[in-house]
Amino acid sequence: NDFLECQARLIKTKKEYFLEFRFLLNSLKAAAIYGAIDPSNPSKIDFIDGDFIYLETYALTSGTIDPVTGKTIYNVQYKLNREDIKSIRKKDINTLTILWTSGADQFEICKIDLLRNMFECIQKRKLQN
């Protein structure tokens, strides 16, 4: 298994969008090593074209251990502003940088068009309703 897996979803309320990541780290010690994701420290998305955005963390996120898998899980939500949405809808993501309470880590993104495709699905669904 990879050390880090990430699941993503977009949440749309009546007025706002949130991006939620679920990080699964294959280590029981990950929470002790990385610490938490503090809302005062933004995360950064770098796009393939060299552009980037900072994501505002919505709440303090600490790791919890899944007793069945032994993985440390972090669920983090980012509130997206208009410019974030515009960039994510038009560009492919290259890396994600997370500022943990213990320091920064940069992760390469494998499915670079995932978030762009999610926005496309939301738009299609909106047109159908």
PDB file of N, CA, C and O in Angstrom, residues 17-84:
ATOM      1  N   TYR A  17     -19.091  26.643  -1.536  1.00  0.00           N
ATOM      2  CA  TYR A  17     -18.476  25.371  -1.888  1.00  0.00           C
ATOM      3  C   TYR A  17     -17.399  25.052  -0.863  1.00  0.00           C
ATOM      4  O   TYR A  17     -16.678  25.939  -0.400  1.00  0.00           O
ATOM      5  N   PHE A  18     -17.276  23.766  -0.556  1.00  0.00           N
ATOM      6  CA  PHE A  18     -16.205  23.271   0.301  1.00  0.00           C
ATOM      7  C   PHE A  18     -15.540  22.106  -0.413  1.00  0.00           C
ATOM      8  O   PHE A  18     -16.189  21.336  -1.112  1.00  0.00           O
ATOM      9  N   LEU A  19     -14.251  22.015  -0.231  1.00  0.00           N
ATOM     10  CA  LEU A  19     -13.478  20.891  -0.735  1.00  0.00           C
ATOM     11  C   LEU A  19     -13.074  20.074   0.478  1.00  0.00           C
ATOM     12  O   LEU A  19     -12.515  20.609   1.436  1.00  0.00           O
ATOM     13  N   GLU A  20     -13.392  18.799   0.454  1.00  0.00           N
ATOM     14  CA  GLU A  20     -13.061  17.934   1.583  1.00  0.00           C
ATOM     15  C   GLU A  20     -12.068  16.875   1.130  1.00  0.00           C
ATOM     16  O   GLU A  20     -12.265  16.214   0.115  1.00  0.00           O
ATOM     17  N   PHE A  21     -10.985  16.762   1.888  1.00  0.00           N
ATOM     18  CA  PHE A  21     -10.010  15.704   1.665  1.00  0.00           C
ATOM     19  C   PHE A  21     -10.039  14.763   2.855  1.00  0.00           C
ATOM     20  O   PHE A  21     -10.139  15.192   3.999  1.00  0.00           O
ATOM     21  N   ARG A  22      -9.944  13.497   2.558  1.00  0.00           N
ATOM     22  CA  ARG A  22      -9.803  12.457   3.591  1.00  0.00           C
ATOM     23  C   ARG A  22      -8.450  11.812   3.331  1.00  0.00           C
ATOM     24  O   ARG A  22      -8.264  11.116   2.326  1.00  0.00           O
ATOM     25  N   PHE A  23      -7.497  12.107   4.206  1.00  0.00           N
ATOM     26  CA  PHE A  23      -6.153  11.563   4.080  1.00  0.00           C
ATOM     27  C   PHE A  23      -6.061  10.286   4.901  1.00  0.00           C
ATOM     28  O   PHE A  23      -6.409  10.272   6.075  1.00  0.00           O
ATOM     29  N   LEU A  24      -5.590   9.217   4.270  1.00  0.00           N
ATOM     30  CA  LEU A  24      -5.400   7.933   4.940  1.00  0.00           C
ATOM     31  C   LEU A  24      -3.908   7.633   4.922  1.00  0.00           C
ATOM     32  O   LEU A  24      -3.332   7.407   3.847  1.00  0.00           O
ATOM     33  N   LEU A  25      -3.292   7.662   6.080  1.00  0.00           N
ATOM     34  CA  LEU A  25      -1.861   7.398   6.194  1.00  0.00           C
ATOM     35  C   LEU A  25      -1.653   6.004   6.778  1.00  0.00           C
ATOM     36  O   LEU A  25      -2.241   5.667   7.806  1.00  0.00           O
ATOM     37  N   ASN A  26      -0.844   5.206   6.123  1.00  0.00           N
ATOM     38  CA  ASN A  26      -0.608   3.823   6.537  1.00  0.00           C
ATOM     39  C   ASN A  26       0.402   3.766   7.671  1.00  0.00           C
ATOM     40  O   ASN A  26       1.485   3.208   7.535  1.00  0.00           O
ATOM     41  N   SER A  27       0.032   4.353   8.797  1.00  0.00           N
ATOM     42  CA  SER A  27       0.905   4.354   9.968  1.00  0.00           C
ATOM     43  C   SER A  27       0.081   4.652  11.212  1.00  0.00           C
ATOM     44  O   SER A  27      -0.750   5.564  11.211  1.00  0.00           O
ATOM     45  N   LEU A  28       0.337   3.895  12.248  1.00  0.00           N
ATOM     46  CA  LEU A  28      -0.291   4.187  13.544  1.00  0.00           C
ATOM     47  C   LEU A  28       0.338   5.416  14.191  1.00  0.00           C
ATOM     48  O   LEU A  28      -0.261   6.051  15.046  1.00  0.00           O
ATOM     49  N   LYS A  29       1.559   5.754  13.791  1.00  0.00           N
ATOM     50  CA  LYS A  29       2.297   6.858  14.410  1.00  0.00           C
ATOM     51  C   LYS A  29       2.144   8.186  13.673  1.00  0.00           C
ATOM     52  O   LYS A  29       2.734   9.183  14.075  1.00  0.00           O
ATOM     53  N   ALA A  30       1.370   8.222  12.596  1.00  0.00           N
ATOM     54  CA  ALA A  30       1.274   9.427  11.767  1.00  0.00           C
ATOM     55  C   ALA A  30       0.798  10.651  12.558  1.00  0.00           C
ATOM     56  O   ALA A  30       1.333  11.739  12.389  1.00  0.00           O
ATOM     57  N   ALA A  31      -0.196  10.485  13.421  1.00  0.00           N
ATOM     58  CA  ALA A  31      -0.706  11.623  14.189  1.00  0.00           C
ATOM     59  C   ALA A  31       0.368  12.188  15.106  1.00  0.00           C
ATOM     60  O   ALA A  31       0.474  13.405  15.281  1.00  0.00           O
ATOM     61  N   ALA A  32       1.191  11.322  15.686  1.00  0.00           N
ATOM     62  CA  ALA A  32       2.263  11.778  16.565  1.00  0.00           C
ATOM     63  C   ALA A  32       3.376  12.470  15.767  1.00  0.00           C
ATOM     64  O   ALA A  32       3.988  13.424  16.238  1.00  0.00           O
ATOM     65  N   ILE A  33       3.620  11.990  14.555  1.00  0.00           N
ATOM     66  CA  ILE A  33       4.685  12.556  13.727  1.00  0.00           C
ATOM     67  C   ILE A  33       4.248  13.876  13.073  1.00  0.00           C
ATOM     68  O   ILE A  33       4.970  14.869  13.123  1.00  0.00           O
ATOM     69  N   TYR A  34       3.071  13.882  12.452  1.00  0.00           N
ATOM     70  CA  TYR A  34       2.623  15.052  11.704  1.00  0.00           C
ATOM     71  C   TYR A  34       1.912  16.091  12.563  1.00  0.00           C
ATOM     72  O   TYR A  34       1.960  17.269  12.276  1.00  0.00           O
ATOM     73  N   GLY A  35       1.190  15.662  13.562  1.00  0.00           N
ATOM     74  CA  GLY A  35       0.403  16.592  14.358  1.00  0.00           C
ATOM     75  C   GLY A  35      -0.951  16.828  13.727  1.00  0.00           C
ATOM     76  O   GLY A  35      -1.533  15.933  13.134  1.00  0.00           O
ATOM     77  N   ALA A  36      -1.421  18.052  13.797  1.00  0.00           N
ATOM     78  CA  ALA A  36      -2.746  18.406  13.288  1.00  0.00           C
ATOM     79  C   ALA A  36      -2.615  19.337  12.090  1.00  0.00           C
ATOM     80  O   ALA A  36      -1.524  19.774  11.740  1.00  0.00           O
ATOM     81  N   ILE A  37      -3.754  19.625  11.465  1.00  0.00           N
ATOM     82  CA  ILE A  37      -3.831  20.630  10.415  1.00  0.00           C
ATOM     83  C   ILE A  37      -4.569  21.808  11.025  1.00  0.00           C
ATOM     84  O   ILE A  37      -5.754  21.723  11.316  1.00  0.00           O
ATOM     85  N   ASP A  38      -3.847  22.884  11.245  1.00  0.00           N
ATOM     86  CA  ASP A  38      -4.359  24.054  11.959  1.00  0.00           C
ATOM     87  C   ASP A  38      -5.025  25.030  10.982  1.00  0.00           C
ATOM     88  O   ASP A  38      -4.476  25.320   9.928  1.00  0.00           O
ATOM     89  N   PRO A  39      -6.207  25.556  11.322  1.00  0.00           N
ATOM     90  CA  PRO A  39      -6.887  26.488  10.421  1.00  0.00           C
ATOM     91  C   PRO A  39      -6.129  27.798  10.180  1.00  0.00           C
ATOM     92  O   PRO A  39      -6.396  28.492   9.215  1.00  0.00           O
ATOM     93  N   SER A  40      -5.169  28.116  11.022  1.00  0.00           N
ATOM     94  CA  SER A  40      -4.398  29.348  10.793  1.00  0.00           C
ATOM     95  C   SER A  40      -3.308  29.149   9.735  1.00  0.00           C
ATOM     96  O   SER A  40      -2.690  30.108   9.299  1.00  0.00           O
ATOM     97  N   ASN A  41      -3.087  27.900   9.306  1.00  0.00           N
ATOM     98  CA  ASN A  41      -2.093  27.587   8.277  1.00  0.00           C
ATOM     99  C   ASN A  41      -2.794  27.086   7.019  1.00  0.00           C
ATOM    100  O   ASN A  41      -3.357  25.997   7.023  1.00  0.00           O
ATOM    101  N   PRO A  42      -2.775  27.850   5.940  1.00  0.00           N
ATOM    102  CA  PRO A  42      -3.447  27.392   4.723  1.00  0.00           C
ATOM    103  C   PRO A  42      -2.684  26.261   4.048  1.00  0.00           C
ATOM    104  O   PRO A  42      -1.484  26.093   4.253  1.00  0.00           O
ATOM    105  N   SER A  43      -3.388  25.484   3.255  1.00  0.00           N
ATOM    106  CA  SER A  43      -2.762  24.501   2.380  1.00  0.00           C
ATOM    107  C   SER A  43      -2.607  25.154   1.012  1.00  0.00           C
ATOM    108  O   SER A  43      -3.236  26.165   0.717  1.00  0.00           O
ATOM    109  N   LYS A  44      -1.774  24.573   0.182  1.00  0.00           N
ATOM    110  CA  LYS A  44      -1.490  25.185  -1.123  1.00  0.00           C
ATOM    111  C   LYS A  44      -1.668  24.149  -2.222  1.00  0.00           C
ATOM    112  O   LYS A  44      -1.175  23.029  -2.108  1.00  0.00           O
ATOM    113  N   ILE A  45      -2.376  24.549  -3.274  1.00  0.00           N
ATOM    114  CA  ILE A  45      -2.496  23.724  -4.472  1.00  0.00           C
ATOM    115  C   ILE A  45      -1.667  24.387  -5.558  1.00  0.00           C
ATOM    116  O   ILE A  45      -1.845  25.572  -5.854  1.00  0.00           O
ATOM    117  N   ASP A  46      -0.744  23.615  -6.144  1.00  0.00           N
ATOM    118  CA  ASP A  46       0.036  24.073  -7.295  1.00  0.00           C
ATOM    119  C   ASP A  46      -0.539  23.419  -8.540  1.00  0.00           C
ATOM    120  O   ASP A  46      -0.795  22.210  -8.557  1.00  0.00           O
ATOM    121  N   PHE A  47      -0.722  24.223  -9.579  1.00  0.00           N
ATOM    122  CA  PHE A  47      -1.246  23.719 -10.837  1.00  0.00           C
ATOM    123  C   PHE A  47      -0.097  23.448 -11.802  1.00  0.00           C
ATOM    124  O   PHE A  47       1.008  23.980 -11.650  1.00  0.00           O
ATOM    125  N   ILE A  48      -0.374  22.646 -12.797  1.00  0.00           N
ATOM    126  CA  ILE A  48       0.650  22.257 -13.762  1.00  0.00           C
ATOM    127  C   ILE A  48       1.228  23.471 -14.493  1.00  0.00           C
ATOM    128  O   ILE A  48       2.404  23.494 -14.828  1.00  0.00           O
ATOM    129  N   ASP A  49       0.418  24.513 -14.695  1.00  0.00           N
ATOM    130  CA  ASP A  49       0.896  25.693 -15.424  1.00  0.00           C
ATOM    131  C   ASP A  49       1.746  26.632 -14.566  1.00  0.00           C
ATOM    132  O   ASP A  49       2.148  27.694 -15.022  1.00  0.00           O
ATOM    133  N   GLY A  50       2.015  26.254 -13.307  1.00  0.00           N
ATOM    134  CA  GLY A  50       2.841  27.082 -12.427  1.00  0.00           C
ATOM    135  C   GLY A  50       2.046  27.997 -11.513  1.00  0.00           C
ATOM    136  O   GLY A  50       2.585  28.563 -10.569  1.00  0.00           O
ATOM    137  N   ASP A  51       0.760  28.161 -11.771  1.00  0.00           N
ATOM    138  CA  ASP A  51      -0.107  28.973 -10.909  1.00  0.00           C
ATOM    139  C   ASP A  51      -0.379  28.199  -9.618  1.00  0.00           C
ATOM    140  O   ASP A  51      -0.144  26.991  -9.532  1.00  0.00           O
ATOM    141  N   PHE A  52      -0.883  28.884  -8.600  1.00  0.00           N
ATOM    142  CA  PHE A  52      -1.199  28.222  -7.332  1.00  0.00           C
ATOM    143  C   PHE A  52      -2.297  28.990  -6.614  1.00  0.00           C
ATOM    144  O   PHE A  52      -2.577  30.152  -6.925  1.00  0.00           O
ATOM    145  N   ILE A  53      -2.931  28.312  -5.658  1.00  0.00           N
ATOM    146  CA  ILE A  53      -3.904  28.933  -4.763  1.00  0.00           C
ATOM    147  C   ILE A  53      -3.642  28.444  -3.347  1.00  0.00           C
ATOM    148  O   ILE A  53      -3.070  27.375  -3.149  1.00  0.00           O
ATOM    149  N   TYR A  54      -4.055  29.244  -2.379  1.00  0.00           N
ATOM    150  CA  TYR A  54      -4.020  28.827  -0.987  1.00  0.00           C
ATOM    151  C   TYR A  54      -5.439  28.485  -0.558  1.00  0.00           C
ATOM    152  O   TYR A  54      -6.388  29.172  -0.909  1.00  0.00           O
ATOM    153  N   LEU A  55      -5.570  27.417   0.201  1.00  0.00           N
ATOM    154  CA  LEU A  55      -6.871  26.966   0.686  1.00  0.00           C
ATOM    155  C   LEU A  55      -7.001  27.255   2.170  1.00  0.00           C
ATOM    156  O   LEU A  55      -6.122  26.911   2.955  1.00  0.00           O
ATOM    157  N   GLU A  56      -8.112  27.856   2.519  1.00  0.00           N
ATOM    158  CA  GLU A  56      -8.406  28.179   3.916  1.00  0.00           C
ATOM    159  C   GLU A  56      -8.988  26.945   4.607  1.00  0.00           C
ATOM    160  O   GLU A  56     -10.056  26.453   4.245  1.00  0.00           O
ATOM    161  N   THR A  57      -8.252  26.438   5.589  1.00  0.00           N
ATOM    162  CA  THR A  57      -8.730  25.285   6.350  1.00  0.00           C
ATOM    163  C   THR A  57      -9.906  25.723   7.212  1.00  0.00           C
ATOM    164  O   THR A  57      -9.839  26.740   7.893  1.00  0.00           O
ATOM    165  N   TYR A  58     -10.981  24.950   7.167  1.00  0.00           N
ATOM    166  CA  TYR A  58     -12.217  25.351   7.838  1.00  0.00           C
ATOM    167  C   TYR A  58     -12.196  25.123   9.346  1.00  0.00           C
ATOM    168  O   TYR A  58     -12.797  25.888  10.087  1.00  0.00           O
ATOM    169  N   ALA A  59     -11.488  24.090   9.814  1.00  0.00           N
ATOM    170  CA  ALA A  59     -11.453  23.791  11.250  1.00  0.00           C
ATOM    171  C   ALA A  59     -10.208  22.979  11.576  1.00  0.00           C
ATOM    172  O   ALA A  59      -9.621  22.344  10.705  1.00  0.00           O
ATOM    173  N   LEU A  60      -9.804  22.999  12.843  1.00  0.00           N
ATOM    174  CA  LEU A  60      -8.671  22.206  13.302  1.00  0.00           C
ATOM    175  C   LEU A  60      -8.958  20.734  13.044  1.00  0.00           C
ATOM    176  O   LEU A  60     -10.043  20.244  13.334  1.00  0.00           O
ATOM    177  N   THR A  61      -7.980  20.056  12.472  1.00  0.00           N
ATOM    178  CA  THR A  61      -8.152  18.654  12.121  1.00  0.00           C
ATOM    179  C   THR A  61      -7.032  17.837  12.732  1.00  0.00           C
ATOM    180  O   THR A  61      -5.861  18.087  12.464  1.00  0.00           O
ATOM    181  N   SER A  62      -7.402  16.871  13.549  1.00  0.00           N
ATOM    182  CA  SER A  62      -6.427  15.957  14.149  1.00  0.00           C
ATOM    183  C   SER A  62      -6.630  14.567  13.573  1.00  0.00           C
ATOM    184  O   SER A  62      -7.719  14.212  13.131  1.00  0.00           O
ATOM    185  N   GLY A  63      -5.579  13.782  13.598  1.00  0.00           N
ATOM    186  CA  GLY A  63      -5.659  12.420  13.081  1.00  0.00           C
ATOM    187  C   GLY A  63      -6.338  11.477  14.057  1.00  0.00           C
ATOM    188  O   GLY A  63      -6.168  11.593  15.270  1.00  0.00           O
ATOM    189  N   THR A  64      -7.124  10.566  13.522  1.00  0.00           N
ATOM    190  CA  THR A  64      -7.735   9.507  14.316  1.00  0.00           C
ATOM    191  C   THR A  64      -7.315   8.175  13.714  1.00  0.00           C
ATOM    192  O   THR A  64      -7.099   8.068  12.507  1.00  0.00           O
ATOM    193  N   ILE A  65      -7.210   7.165  14.548  1.00  0.00           N
ATOM    194  CA  ILE A  65      -6.774   5.857  14.081  1.00  0.00           C
ATOM    195  C   ILE A  65      -7.985   4.963  13.845  1.00  0.00           C
ATOM    196  O   ILE A  65      -8.847   4.834  14.712  1.00  0.00           O
ATOM    197  N   ASP A  66      -8.035   4.376  12.659  1.00  0.00           N
ATOM    198  CA  ASP A  66      -9.068   3.400  12.337  1.00  0.00           C
ATOM    199  C   ASP A  66      -8.635   2.070  12.949  1.00  0.00           C
ATOM    200  O   ASP A  66      -7.609   1.508  12.549  1.00  0.00           O
ATOM    201  N   PRO A  67      -9.376   1.561  13.935  1.00  0.00           N
ATOM    202  CA  PRO A  67      -8.960   0.335  14.625  1.00  0.00           C
ATOM    203  C   PRO A  67      -8.940  -0.901  13.725  1.00  0.00           C
ATOM    204  O   PRO A  67      -8.221  -1.852  13.993  1.00  0.00           O
ATOM    205  N   VAL A  68      -9.701  -0.897  12.645  1.00  0.00           N
ATOM    206  CA  VAL A  68      -9.756  -2.053  11.753  1.00  0.00           C
ATOM    207  C   VAL A  68      -8.544  -2.095  10.821  1.00  0.00           C
ATOM    208  O   VAL A  68      -7.896  -3.125  10.676  1.00  0.00           O
ATOM    209  N   THR A  69      -8.218  -0.942  10.207  1.00  0.00           N
ATOM    210  CA  THR A  69      -7.136  -0.910   9.217  1.00  0.00           C
ATOM    211  C   THR A  69      -5.790  -0.502   9.808  1.00  0.00           C
ATOM    212  O   THR A  69      -4.757  -0.748   9.200  1.00  0.00           O
ATOM    213  N   GLY A  70      -5.809   0.172  10.962  1.00  0.00           N
ATOM    214  CA  GLY A  70      -4.568   0.673  11.549  1.00  0.00           C
ATOM    215  C   GLY A  70      -4.064   1.933  10.879  1.00  0.00           C
ATOM    216  O   GLY A  70      -2.943   2.366  11.132  1.00  0.00           O
ATOM    217  N   LYS A  71      -4.881   2.527  10.028  1.00  0.00           N
ATOM    218  CA  LYS A  71      -4.492   3.752   9.334  1.00  0.00           C
ATOM    219  C   LYS A  71      -4.864   4.971  10.173  1.00  0.00           C
ATOM    220  O   LYS A  71      -5.842   4.956  10.914  1.00  0.00           O
ATOM    221  N   THR A  72      -4.070   6.025  10.036  1.00  0.00           N
ATOM    222  CA  THR A  72      -4.400   7.304  10.651  1.00  0.00           C
ATOM    223  C   THR A  72      -5.175   8.113   9.617  1.00  0.00           C
ATOM    224  O   THR A  72      -4.740   8.249   8.475  1.00  0.00           O
ATOM    225  N   ILE A  73      -6.321   8.642  10.036  1.00  0.00           N
ATOM    226  CA  ILE A  73      -7.224   9.335   9.114  1.00  0.00           C
ATOM    227  C   ILE A  73      -7.366  10.797   9.523  1.00  0.00           C
ATOM    228  O   ILE A  73      -7.602  11.117  10.690  1.00  0.00           O
ATOM    229  N   TYR A  74      -7.213  11.662   8.530  1.00  0.00           N
ATOM    230  CA  TYR A  74      -7.457  13.098   8.700  1.00  0.00           C
ATOM    231  C   TYR A  74      -8.574  13.485   7.739  1.00  0.00           C
ATOM    232  O   TYR A  74      -8.485  13.223   6.538  1.00  0.00           O
ATOM    233  N   ASN A  75      -9.626  14.096   8.244  1.00  0.00           N
ATOM    234  CA  ASN A  75     -10.682  14.667   7.410  1.00  0.00           C
ATOM    235  C   ASN A  75     -10.555  16.174   7.517  1.00  0.00           C
ATOM    236  O   ASN A  75     -10.650  16.726   8.615  1.00  0.00           O
ATOM    237  N   VAL A  76     -10.336  16.823   6.390  1.00  0.00           N
ATOM    238  CA  VAL A  76     -10.145  18.273   6.420  1.00  0.00           C
ATOM    239  C   VAL A  76     -11.017  18.915   5.340  1.00  0.00           C
ATOM    240  O   VAL A  76     -11.141  18.393   4.238  1.00  0.00           O
ATOM    241  N   GLN A  77     -11.656  20.015   5.720  1.00  0.00           N
ATOM    242  CA  GLN A  77     -12.487  20.763   4.781  1.00  0.00           C
ATOM    243  C   GLN A  77     -11.874  22.132   4.542  1.00  0.00           C
ATOM    244  O   GLN A  77     -11.387  22.779   5.475  1.00  0.00           O
ATOM    245  N   TYR A  78     -11.944  22.538   3.281  1.00  0.00           N
ATOM    246  CA  TYR A  78     -11.466  23.855   2.876  1.00  0.00           C
ATOM    247  C   TYR A  78     -12.631  24.626   2.278  1.00  0.00           C
ATOM    248  O   TYR A  78     -13.349  24.112   1.426  1.00  0.00           O
ATOM    249  N   LYS A  79     -12.812  25.839   2.721  1.00  0.00           N
ATOM    250  CA  LYS A  79     -13.835  26.704   2.150  1.00  0.00           C
ATOM    251  C   LYS A  79     -13.252  27.324   0.888  1.00  0.00           C
ATOM    252  O   LYS A  79     -12.151  27.880   0.916  1.00  0.00           O
ATOM    253  N   LEU A  80     -13.974  27.201  -0.223  1.00  0.00           N
ATOM    254  CA  LEU A  80     -13.489  27.715  -1.501  1.00  0.00           C
ATOM    255  C   LEU A  80     -14.107  29.073  -1.800  1.00  0.00           C
ATOM    256  O   LEU A  80     -15.323  29.241  -1.704  1.00  0.00           O
ATOM    257  N   ASN A  81     -13.255  30.016  -2.184  1.00  0.00           N
ATOM    258  CA  ASN A  81     -13.783  31.309  -2.616  1.00  0.00           C
ATOM    259  C   ASN A  81     -13.934  31.296  -4.139  1.00  0.00           C
ATOM    260  O   ASN A  81     -13.604  30.311  -4.808  1.00  0.00           O
ATOM    261  N   ARG A  82     -14.409  32.372  -4.705  1.00  0.00           N
ATOM    262  CA  ARG A  82     -14.690  32.448  -6.131  1.00  0.00           C
ATOM    263  C   ARG A  82     -13.442  32.194  -6.991  1.00  0.00           C
ATOM    264  O   ARG A  82     -13.492  31.502  -8.001  1.00  0.00           O
ATOM    265  N   GLU A  83     -12.310  32.756  -6.570  1.00  0.00           N
ATOM    266  CA  GLU A  83     -11.062  32.575  -7.326  1.00  0.00           C
ATOM    267  C   GLU A  83     -10.558  31.133  -7.249  1.00  0.00           C
ATOM    268  O   GLU A  83     -10.037  30.606  -8.230  1.00  0.00           O
ATOM    269  N   ASP A  84     -10.703  30.498  -6.075  1.00  0.00           N
ATOM    270  CA  ASP A  84     -10.323  29.088  -5.928  1.00  0.00           C
ATOM    271  C   ASP A  84     -11.112  28.230  -6.918  1.00  0.00           C
ATOM    272  O   ASP A  84     -10.548  27.392  -7.629  1.00  0.00           O
TER     273      ASP A  84
END
